[in-house]
Amino acid sequence: MGETKEGEEKGLQFQKFPEKGFLDYIRATSSKDGFLRFDSASRSFFFGRRSQIKAISSNPSTPDSTANTNNGGRHFLVPFIRNLKWETLFTYCMNWVKHPMNIALLIWLFFVATCSIALFLLMTGLLNHTIQKNSDRKQWTEILNQILNALFTIMCLYQHPKICHHLVLLCRYGSKDIVQLRSTYCKNGTRRPHERAHMMFVVILLQITCLSQYGLCALYWAFTSNTRPDLPQILFIALGTSSPIIAAVYKLFGPLGRNNKSEIGEVLQQNYEVVSVENELNQYNKRVIVASPEWAGGLLDCWDDNTVFFLSFFCTFCLFGWNMERLGFGNMYVHVTTFILLCCAPALVFSITALNIYNDTIRYLVEMAGIVLCLLGLLYGGFWRIQMRRRFKLPGNGFCYGFLALSDFIQWLFCWSCSLAQEVRTVNLYDVEKDGFCAKESEDGFCAKESEDGSEIVLTPLPRENVAGAVIINLGLDLEEGSHCSTEKGVDLGMINGRREQEVDEVVRNEMMRPPVRALMEEQNEVQAKCLIVVG
């Protein structure tokens, strides 16, 4: 009885791990040693021996055991598999489906699964009664192979720029490159022993996958079904199938995804260092953060900046990639290459595929699919417009029945140059920080700052090195007459020369200890000129 209780308690301990991701809903994270230490009484309970189940359920001191032995002992306690939480799993899946990239992936998987099932039925002879002629079956087999080849080629083309970028980062391996690679390949973004070699192995496998698909695509385009060599075809299919599987398993369960004993402490240490650096930088960063930024003009205000408008129309891809990089959304060359492939590759790939399909209806549908996919490639810009609007808290346009994301997609789909020009003008208006916009610094050292009521823009001085603050004095008010001036912290008297040095010093000392007066603020708003910085 004691051994049974102990075994059951061990089994329950395996079910108390916190959720970490989608895989944790299906499998538990119990260790191999803990499972091997599972005693014989617990194993007999797992296999459902009724005598021991009755002995456990008859003991009133173990309420957990009685809860797990309902229905006459037919409910098995599985110590290494967690019970599924269907509500949480459903919520996770719904949030996953809402992502536009995941929707596109589901559509791609639907067509791949449909063609694969049809090809399987043809190759196994299950459609012989429907398609009686052998020549017709071979023709449909070739059509399905060509469509599958086009679908996989398109997917490899879309993913290959990012993989090439990671290969460049691994070869260069700078300080910023390490952080980016760890966040992509290492679990929790933490440092791993010999991580560069492990990440290089994964990236090379992904490169082999893309190159194998390109080689298979060349075979399908250069040869017919009768003249196509079998050995290279089998080789490319084997490499293209096994390489991504090995890469995924190695990334998840290899050294890059394995839990380290000191991983929690390392994550906390890294977070502490990041927070410390950010706090230290924030102490010296006195830039004005814009709480509620606005778009620079309307969608059709293209002539506000003629240069930006012409570049957005004639050099859409380059301007888009440059704007994304300065917003902090990734490498410029990756965005440019991916955008070009999204808008051009489908027409090329599906047109060549249609030439190898000897069926007029299917050929026409494949060509039309390529054209439609090229047009839908503009939605790539709409996706990143959504990310820009959400990160920097820009207002949305709800003309599509209040759906902001749908409005962004529609704007890019039907007026891509106007949307891109508006985004570039907006970034030109502000200075980009990590997760927000700051007021733009002018050449004279001023920055724009919104007033408290949001009715006007006030110019405030930017902090200077070795200067404690700055003195702001209204035009029309003379220091000699005892006028007040508003200041933030003080002034470095070494920056002031002339006979007014003593007077300014006295005014600054008085104003540092005095809160602003409402009457003074109203008087200052009536002055025509905004403010003047006394620096010399």
Coordinates of C-alpha atoms in Angstrom, one line a residue:
M1 CA 0.0 0.0 0.0
G2 CA 2.8 2.4 0.9
E3 CA 4.6 1.7 -2.4
T4 CA 1.4 2.3 -4.3
K5 CA 0.9 5.6 -2.6
E6 CA 4.4 6.7 -3.3
G7 CA 4.1 5.6 -7.0
E8 CA 0.9 7.5 -7.4
E9 CA 2.4 10.7 -5.8
K10 CA 5.3 10.4 -8.3
G11 CA 2.8 10.1 -11.1
L12 CA 1.0 13.2 -10.0
Q13 CA 4.2 15.2 -9.8
F14 CA 4.8 14.6 -13.5
Q15 CA 1.5 16.4 -14.2
K16 CA 2.3 19.6 -12.4
F17 CA 4.6 21.3 -14.9
P18 CA 3.6 24.7 -16.2
E19 CA 2.5 25.2 -19.7
K20 CA 5.2 26.6 -22.0
G21 CA 3.8 26.1 -25.5
F22 CA 1.7 24.1 -27.9
L23 CA 3.6 20.9 -27.5
D24 CA 3.1 21.0 -23.7
Y25 CA -0.6 20.5 -24.3
I26 CA 0.0 17.1 -25.7
R27 CA 3.1 15.8 -24.1
A28 CA 4.6 16.2 -20.6
T29 CA 8.1 17.2 -19.8
S30 CA 9.0 14.3 -17.5
S31 CA 12.5 13.1 -17.5
K32 CA 13.7 9.7 -18.4
D33 CA 15.2 9.1 -15.0
G34 CA 11.9 9.9 -13.3
F35 CA 10.1 7.4 -15.5
L36 CA 12.7 4.7 -14.9
R37 CA 12.3 5.2 -11.1
F38 CA 8.6 4.5 -11.4
D39 CA 8.2 1.5 -9.1
S40 CA 6.5 -1.8 -9.9
A41 CA 3.4 -1.0 -7.9
S42 CA 2.8 2.1 -10.0
R43 CA 3.4 0.2 -13.2
S44 CA 0.9 -2.4 -12.2
F45 CA -1.6 0.4 -11.5
F46 CA -0.9 1.8 -14.9
F47 CA -1.8 -1.5 -16.5
G48 CA -5.0 -1.6 -14.6
R49 CA -4.8 -4.5 -12.1
R50 CA -8.1 -4.3 -10.3
S51 CA -6.8 -5.8 -7.1
Q52 CA -4.4 -2.9 -6.5
I53 CA -6.8 -0.3 -7.8
K54 CA -9.4 -1.5 -5.2
A55 CA -6.8 -1.3 -2.5
I56 CA -5.9 2.2 -3.4
S57 CA -9.5 3.4 -3.8
S58 CA -10.5 1.8 -0.4
N59 CA -8.0 4.0 1.5
P60 CA -9.7 7.2 2.5
S61 CA -6.4 9.0 3.2
T62 CA -5.6 9.2 -0.5
P63 CA -8.4 11.3 -2.1
D64 CA -6.4 11.9 -5.3
S65 CA -6.2 8.2 -6.0
T66 CA -10.0 7.8 -5.7
A67 CA -10.5 10.7 -8.0
N68 CA -8.4 9.0 -10.6
T69 CA -10.1 5.5 -10.4
N70 CA -13.6 6.2 -11.5
N71 CA -15.8 3.9 -13.6
G72 CA -14.8 0.7 -11.8
G73 CA -11.1 1.2 -12.2
R74 CA -11.1 1.6 -16.0
H75 CA -9.5 5.0 -15.9
F76 CA -5.8 4.7 -16.2
L77 CA -3.4 7.1 -14.6
V78 CA -0.7 8.0 -17.1
P79 CA 2.1 9.7 -15.3
F80 CA 4.0 11.0 -18.3
I81 CA 1.1 12.4 -20.3
R82 CA -0.7 15.6 -19.3
N83 CA -4.4 15.9 -19.6
L84 CA -5.4 18.1 -22.5
K85 CA -7.0 21.5 -21.7
W86 CA -9.3 21.8 -24.6
E87 CA -10.4 25.4 -23.9
T88 CA -6.8 26.6 -23.7
L89 CA -5.8 24.7 -26.7
F90 CA -8.7 26.1 -28.7
T91 CA -7.8 29.6 -27.7
Y92 CA -4.2 29.0 -28.7
C93 CA -5.3 27.7 -32.1
M94 CA -7.7 30.6 -32.7
N95 CA -5.0 33.2 -31.9
W96 CA -2.6 31.3 -34.2
V97 CA -5.1 31.3 -37.1
K98 CA -5.7 35.1 -36.7
H99 CA -2.1 35.8 -37.9
P100 CA -2.1 36.7 -41.6
M101 CA 1.0 34.6 -42.3
N102 CA -0.5 31.6 -40.7
I103 CA -3.7 32.0 -42.8
A104 CA -1.5 32.0 -45.9
L105 CA 0.3 28.9 -44.6
L106 CA -3.1 27.1 -44.1
I107 CA -4.2 27.9 -47.6
W108 CA -0.9 26.6 -49.0
L109 CA -1.2 23.4 -46.9
F110 CA -4.8 22.9 -48.1
F111 CA -3.7 22.8 -51.8
V112 CA -0.7 20.7 -51.0
A113 CA -2.8 18.2 -49.1
T114 CA -5.5 18.1 -51.9
C115 CA -3.0 17.4 -54.6
S116 CA -1.1 14.9 -52.5
I117 CA -4.3 12.9 -51.7
A118 CA -5.3 12.9 -55.4
L119 CA -1.8 11.8 -56.4
F120 CA -1.9 9.0 -53.8
L121 CA -5.3 7.8 -55.1
L122 CA -4.0 7.7 -58.7
M123 CA -0.8 5.9 -57.8
T124 CA -2.5 3.2 -55.7
G125 CA -5.1 2.6 -58.4
L126 CA -8.1 3.7 -56.4
L127 CA -9.3 5.9 -59.2
N128 CA -9.0 3.3 -62.0
H129 CA -12.8 3.0 -62.2
T130 CA -13.2 6.8 -62.5
I131 CA -10.3 7.3 -65.0
Q132 CA -10.2 4.1 -67.0
K133 CA -7.6 5.0 -69.6
N134 CA -4.0 4.5 -68.6
S135 CA -2.9 7.5 -70.7
D136 CA -5.3 9.8 -68.8
R137 CA -4.1 8.5 -65.5
K138 CA -0.5 9.3 -66.5
Q139 CA -1.5 12.7 -67.7
W140 CA -3.3 13.6 -64.4
T141 CA -0.3 12.2 -62.4
E142 CA 2.0 14.5 -64.3
I143 CA -0.4 17.5 -63.7
L144 CA -0.5 16.9 -60.0
N145 CA 3.3 16.5 -59.9
Q146 CA 3.8 19.8 -61.7
I147 CA 1.4 21.6 -59.4
L148 CA 3.1 20.2 -56.2
N149 CA 6.5 21.1 -57.6
A150 CA 5.3 24.7 -58.2
L151 CA 3.8 24.9 -54.7
F152 CA 7.0 23.7 -53.0
T153 CA 9.2 25.8 -55.2
I154 CA 7.2 28.9 -54.3
M155 CA 7.5 28.2 -50.6
C156 CA 11.3 27.6 -50.8
L157 CA 11.7 30.9 -52.7
Y158 CA 9.8 32.8 -50.0
Q159 CA 11.9 31.3 -47.2
H160 CA 15.3 31.2 -48.9
P161 CA 16.2 35.0 -48.4
K162 CA 15.8 34.7 -44.6
I163 CA 17.9 31.5 -44.5
C164 CA 20.6 33.1 -46.6
H165 CA 20.6 36.1 -44.2
H166 CA 21.0 33.7 -41.2
L167 CA 24.0 32.1 -43.0
V168 CA 25.6 35.5 -43.5
L169 CA 25.0 36.3 -39.8
L170 CA 26.7 33.0 -38.8
C171 CA 29.7 33.7 -41.0
R172 CA 30.0 37.3 -39.7
Y173 CA 28.9 36.5 -36.1
G174 CA 29.0 39.9 -34.5
S175 CA 27.5 40.9 -31.2
K176 CA 24.1 41.9 -32.6
D177 CA 24.1 38.9 -34.9
I178 CA 24.5 36.5 -32.0
V179 CA 21.4 38.0 -30.2
Q180 CA 19.3 37.7 -33.4
L181 CA 20.4 34.1 -34.1
R182 CA 19.8 33.0 -30.5
S183 CA 16.3 34.3 -30.5
T184 CA 15.6 32.3 -33.7
Y185 CA 17.4 29.0 -33.0
C186 CA 18.1 28.7 -29.3
K187 CA 15.4 27.9 -26.8
N188 CA 14.5 30.9 -24.7
G189 CA 17.2 32.8 -26.6
T190 CA 19.9 31.8 -24.2
R191 CA 23.5 30.9 -24.8
R192 CA 24.4 27.3 -25.6
P193 CA 27.7 25.5 -25.7
H194 CA 29.1 25.5 -29.2
E195 CA 26.0 27.2 -30.4
R196 CA 27.5 28.5 -33.6
A197 CA 28.3 25.1 -34.9
H198 CA 24.9 23.8 -34.0
M199 CA 23.1 26.7 -35.6
M200 CA 25.3 26.3 -38.7
F201 CA 24.3 22.7 -39.0
V202 CA 20.6 23.6 -38.9
V203 CA 21.0 26.4 -41.4
I204 CA 23.0 24.2 -43.8
L205 CA 20.2 21.6 -43.7
L206 CA 17.7 24.2 -44.6
Q207 CA 19.9 25.4 -47.4
I208 CA 20.1 21.8 -48.7
T209 CA 16.3 21.7 -48.6
C210 CA 15.9 24.7 -50.8
L211 CA 18.7 23.6 -53.2
S212 CA 17.2 20.2 -53.5
Q213 CA 13.8 21.6 -54.4
Y214 CA 15.4 23.8 -57.0
G215 CA 17.1 20.8 -58.6
L216 CA 13.8 18.9 -58.6
C217 CA 12.1 21.8 -60.1
A218 CA 14.7 21.9 -62.9
L219 CA 14.1 18.2 -63.6
Y220 CA 10.3 18.7 -63.9
W221 CA 10.7 21.7 -66.2
A222 CA 13.5 20.4 -68.4
F223 CA 12.2 16.8 -69.0
T224 CA 8.9 15.2 -69.7
S225 CA 7.5 12.3 -67.6
N226 CA 8.9 9.7 -70.0
T227 CA 12.5 11.2 -70.3
R228 CA 12.9 12.4 -66.7
P229 CA 15.8 10.5 -65.0
D230 CA 14.8 8.6 -61.9
L231 CA 18.0 8.6 -59.9
P232 CA 18.4 12.4 -59.6
Q233 CA 14.7 12.7 -58.9
I234 CA 14.8 10.2 -56.1
L235 CA 17.9 11.9 -54.7
F236 CA 16.4 15.3 -54.6
I237 CA 13.1 14.1 -53.1
A238 CA 15.0 12.2 -50.4
L239 CA 17.2 15.2 -49.5
G240 CA 14.3 17.7 -49.7
T241 CA 12.2 15.6 -47.4
S242 CA 14.7 14.4 -44.9
S243 CA 16.7 17.7 -44.4
P244 CA 13.9 19.8 -42.9
I245 CA 12.8 17.0 -40.7
I246 CA 16.3 16.5 -39.3
A247 CA 16.7 20.2 -38.9
A248 CA 13.4 20.6 -37.0
V249 CA 14.2 17.6 -34.7
Y250 CA 17.7 18.8 -34.1
K251 CA 16.5 22.3 -33.2
L252 CA 13.8 21.1 -30.9
F253 CA 15.5 18.2 -29.1
G254 CA 19.2 18.8 -29.8
P255 CA 21.6 21.0 -27.9
L256 CA 19.8 24.2 -29.1
G257 CA 16.5 23.1 -27.6
R258 CA 17.7 21.2 -24.6
N259 CA 17.0 22.5 -21.1
N260 CA 20.1 23.6 -19.2
K261 CA 20.3 23.4 -15.4
S262 CA 21.4 27.0 -15.2
E263 CA 19.1 28.2 -17.9
I264 CA 16.7 30.0 -15.5
G265 CA 19.5 31.8 -13.8
E266 CA 21.0 32.8 -17.1
V267 CA 17.7 34.1 -18.4
L268 CA 17.2 36.1 -15.3
Q269 CA 20.8 37.4 -15.5
Q270 CA 20.4 38.4 -19.1
N271 CA 17.1 40.1 -18.4
Y272 CA 18.7 42.0 -15.5
E273 CA 21.5 43.2 -17.6
V274 CA 19.2 44.3 -20.4
V275 CA 17.0 46.2 -17.9
S276 CA 20.0 47.8 -16.3
V277 CA 21.4 49.0 -19.6
E278 CA 18.0 50.3 -20.6
N279 CA 17.5 52.1 -17.3
E280 CA 21.0 53.6 -17.6
L281 CA 20.3 54.8 -21.1
N282 CA 17.0 56.2 -20.1
Q283 CA 18.6 58.3 -17.5
Y284 CA 20.7 60.2 -20.1
N285 CA 18.0 60.1 -22.8
K286 CA 15.9 63.2 -22.4
R287 CA 14.2 63.0 -25.8
V288 CA 10.6 63.7 -25.9
I289 CA 8.5 60.6 -26.5
V290 CA 5.3 61.2 -28.6
A291 CA 2.5 59.5 -26.7
S292 CA -0.1 59.7 -29.5
P293 CA 1.7 60.0 -32.9
E294 CA -0.2 60.7 -36.1
W295 CA 0.3 59.8 -39.7
A296 CA 2.1 62.5 -41.7
G297 CA -0.8 63.6 -43.8
G298 CA -3.6 61.6 -45.3
L299 CA -3.4 58.7 -47.6
L300 CA -3.8 60.8 -50.7
D301 CA -1.5 63.7 -49.6
C302 CA 1.2 62.4 -51.8
W303 CA 2.4 65.8 -53.0
D304 CA 3.5 66.8 -49.6
D305 CA 6.8 65.2 -50.5
N306 CA 7.2 64.7 -54.2
T307 CA 10.5 62.8 -53.9
V308 CA 9.0 60.2 -51.6
F309 CA 6.0 59.8 -53.8
F310 CA 8.0 59.2 -57.0
L311 CA 10.3 56.8 -55.2
S312 CA 7.3 54.9 -53.7
F313 CA 5.8 54.4 -57.1
F314 CA 8.9 53.6 -59.2
C315 CA 11.2 52.0 -56.5
T316 CA 8.6 50.4 -54.3
F317 CA 10.7 47.4 -53.2
C318 CA 13.8 49.3 -52.3
L319 CA 12.1 52.1 -50.5
F320 CA 9.9 49.6 -48.6
G321 CA 13.0 47.6 -47.4
W322 CA 14.8 50.7 -46.4
N323 CA 11.9 52.0 -44.4
M324 CA 11.4 48.6 -42.7
E325 CA 15.0 48.4 -41.6
R326 CA 15.0 51.9 -40.0
L327 CA 11.7 51.0 -38.2
G328 CA 13.5 48.0 -36.7
F329 CA 11.6 45.3 -38.6
G330 CA 14.5 43.3 -40.0
N331 CA 17.2 43.4 -42.6
M332 CA 16.6 45.7 -45.7
Y333 CA 17.9 43.2 -48.2
V334 CA 15.7 40.4 -46.9
H335 CA 12.6 42.5 -47.2
V336 CA 13.5 43.7 -50.7
T337 CA 14.2 40.2 -51.9
T338 CA 11.2 38.7 -50.3
F339 CA 8.9 41.4 -51.6
I340 CA 10.2 41.0 -55.2
L341 CA 9.7 37.2 -55.0
L342 CA 6.2 37.6 -53.7
C343 CA 5.2 39.9 -56.5
C344 CA 7.1 38.3 -59.4
A345 CA 8.0 34.7 -58.7
P346 CA 4.4 33.2 -58.8
A347 CA 3.8 34.4 -62.3
L348 CA 7.1 33.0 -63.5
V349 CA 6.9 29.7 -61.7
F350 CA 3.2 29.0 -62.6
S351 CA 3.7 30.1 -66.2
I352 CA 6.5 27.6 -66.7
T353 CA 4.5 25.0 -64.9
A354 CA 1.6 25.6 -67.2
L355 CA 3.7 24.9 -70.3
N356 CA 4.3 21.4 -69.0
I357 CA 0.6 20.7 -68.4
Y358 CA -1.2 19.3 -71.5
N359 CA -4.7 20.2 -70.4
D360 CA -6.2 23.5 -71.5
T361 CA -8.4 24.0 -68.6
I362 CA -5.8 23.2 -66.0
R363 CA -3.2 25.2 -67.8
Y364 CA -5.5 28.3 -67.8
L365 CA -6.2 27.9 -64.1
V366 CA -2.6 27.6 -63.2
E367 CA -1.7 30.7 -65.1
M368 CA -4.5 32.7 -63.5
A369 CA -3.4 31.4 -60.1
G370 CA 0.1 32.8 -60.7
I371 CA -1.2 36.2 -61.7
V372 CA -3.5 36.3 -58.6
L373 CA -0.7 35.4 -56.3
C374 CA 1.5 38.2 -57.8
L375 CA -1.3 40.7 -57.0
L376 CA -1.7 39.3 -53.5
G377 CA 2.0 39.8 -53.0
L378 CA 1.2 43.4 -52.2
L379 CA -0.4 42.2 -49.0
Y380 CA 3.1 41.8 -47.7
G381 CA 3.3 45.5 -47.4
G382 CA -0.1 45.6 -45.7
F383 CA 1.1 43.1 -43.1
W384 CA 4.1 45.2 -42.1
R385 CA 1.9 48.3 -42.1
I386 CA -0.2 46.6 -39.4
Q387 CA 2.9 45.8 -37.4
M388 CA 4.1 49.4 -37.7
R389 CA 0.7 50.8 -36.6
R390 CA 0.5 48.5 -33.6
R391 CA 4.1 48.9 -32.4
F392 CA 4.2 52.7 -32.7
K393 CA 0.5 53.3 -31.7
L394 CA -0.5 55.0 -34.8
P395 CA -4.3 55.5 -35.5
G396 CA -6.0 53.0 -37.7
N397 CA -8.4 53.6 -40.5
G398 CA -11.7 51.7 -40.0
F399 CA -13.4 52.3 -43.3
C400 CA -13.8 48.5 -43.7
Y401 CA -16.6 48.3 -41.2
G402 CA -14.2 49.0 -38.3
F403 CA -11.6 46.3 -39.2
L404 CA -8.3 48.1 -39.0
A405 CA -6.2 45.2 -40.3
L406 CA -8.4 44.7 -43.2
S407 CA -8.3 48.4 -44.0
D408 CA -4.5 48.3 -44.0
F409 CA -4.5 45.4 -46.5
I410 CA -7.0 47.1 -48.8
Q411 CA -5.0 50.3 -48.8
W412 CA -1.8 48.4 -49.8
L413 CA -3.7 46.3 -52.4
F414 CA -5.3 49.1 -54.3
C415 CA -3.0 52.1 -53.5
W416 CA 0.4 50.7 -52.6
S417 CA 2.4 53.8 -53.5
C418 CA 0.2 56.1 -51.5
S419 CA 0.4 53.8 -48.5
L420 CA 4.2 53.5 -48.7
A421 CA 4.6 57.3 -49.2
Q422 CA 2.5 57.9 -46.1
E423 CA 4.6 55.5 -44.0
V424 CA 7.9 57.0 -45.2
R425 CA 6.7 60.5 -44.5
T426 CA 5.6 59.5 -41.0
V427 CA 9.0 58.0 -40.2
N428 CA 10.6 61.2 -41.5
L429 CA 8.5 63.2 -39.1
Y430 CA 9.7 61.4 -36.0
D431 CA 12.8 59.7 -34.6
V432 CA 12.4 56.0 -34.2
E433 CA 12.9 54.5 -30.8
K434 CA 12.6 50.8 -29.8
D435 CA 8.8 50.8 -29.4
G436 CA 7.7 54.4 -30.1
F437 CA 8.3 57.6 -31.8
C438 CA 10.3 60.6 -30.4
A439 CA 10.1 64.2 -31.4
K440 CA 12.4 65.1 -34.3
E441 CA 15.5 67.0 -33.4
S442 CA 16.1 70.1 -35.5
E443 CA 19.4 71.6 -36.6
D444 CA 19.1 74.3 -33.9
G445 CA 18.7 71.9 -31.0
F446 CA 14.9 72.2 -30.7
C447 CA 12.5 69.3 -30.6
A448 CA 8.7 69.5 -31.0
K449 CA 6.6 68.6 -28.0
E450 CA 2.9 68.5 -27.6
S451 CA 1.3 70.7 -25.0
E452 CA -0.7 69.2 -22.2
D453 CA -4.1 70.0 -23.8
G454 CA -2.8 68.9 -27.3
S455 CA -3.7 72.3 -28.8
E456 CA -0.3 73.4 -29.9
I457 CA 3.3 72.4 -30.4
V458 CA 5.9 73.9 -28.1
L459 CA 9.6 73.9 -28.9
T460 CA 11.7 72.7 -26.0
P461 CA 15.5 72.4 -25.9
L462 CA 17.3 69.1 -26.1
P463 CA 19.8 68.2 -23.5
R464 CA 23.5 69.0 -24.2
E465 CA 26.5 67.2 -23.0
N466 CA 27.9 68.7 -19.7
V467 CA 24.9 71.0 -19.4
A468 CA 22.5 70.6 -16.5
G469 CA 19.6 72.2 -18.4
A470 CA 18.6 75.2 -20.4
V471 CA 16.8 78.5 -19.7
I472 CA 13.8 79.4 -21.8
I473 CA 12.9 83.0 -21.9
N474 CA 9.9 84.5 -23.8
L475 CA 10.4 87.1 -26.5
G476 CA 9.2 90.5 -25.4
L477 CA 10.1 90.0 -21.7
D478 CA 13.3 91.6 -20.5
L479 CA 15.5 90.1 -17.8
E480 CA 16.4 93.5 -16.5
E481 CA 12.7 94.2 -15.7
G482 CA 12.5 91.1 -13.5
S483 CA 10.6 89.0 -15.9
H484 CA 10.1 85.3 -15.1
C485 CA 11.5 82.5 -17.2
S486 CA 10.7 78.8 -17.2
T487 CA 13.4 76.3 -16.9
E488 CA 13.7 72.6 -16.5
K489 CA 16.8 71.9 -14.3
G490 CA 19.2 74.9 -14.5
V491 CA 21.9 76.2 -16.7
D492 CA 25.6 75.8 -17.1
L493 CA 26.9 79.4 -16.4
G494 CA 30.0 78.6 -18.5
M495 CA 27.8 78.8 -21.6
I496 CA 26.7 82.3 -20.8
N497 CA 28.9 85.3 -21.4
G498 CA 28.6 89.0 -21.3
R499 CA 27.1 91.4 -18.7
R500 CA 23.9 89.4 -18.2
E501 CA 25.7 86.4 -16.6
Q502 CA 24.9 87.5 -13.0
E503 CA 21.3 88.4 -13.9
V504 CA 20.6 85.1 -15.5
D505 CA 22.2 83.2 -12.7
E506 CA 20.0 85.0 -10.2
V507 CA 16.8 84.3 -12.2
V508 CA 17.6 80.7 -12.7
R509 CA 18.2 80.1 -8.9
N510 CA 14.9 81.8 -8.1
E511 CA 12.9 79.9 -10.8
M512 CA 14.3 76.5 -9.9
M513 CA 12.5 76.6 -6.5
R514 CA 9.3 78.1 -7.8
P515 CA 6.5 76.2 -9.5
P516 CA 5.0 77.6 -12.6
V517 CA 2.2 80.1 -12.2
R518 CA -1.0 79.8 -14.2
A519 CA -1.2 83.5 -14.9
L520 CA 2.4 83.4 -16.2
M521 CA 1.5 80.4 -18.5
E522 CA -1.4 82.3 -19.9
E523 CA 0.7 85.4 -20.5
Q524 CA 3.4 83.3 -22.3
N525 CA 0.8 81.8 -24.6
E526 CA -0.2 85.2 -25.9
V527 CA 3.4 86.1 -27.0
Q528 CA 3.9 85.8 -30.7
A529 CA 7.3 84.0 -30.6
K530 CA 7.4 80.7 -28.7
C531 CA 10.6 80.7 -26.8
L532 CA 14.3 81.6 -26.9
I533 CA 17.2 79.6 -25.5
V534 CA 19.9 81.8 -24.0
V535 CA 23.2 80.0 -24.7
G536 CA 25.5 82.9 -25.5

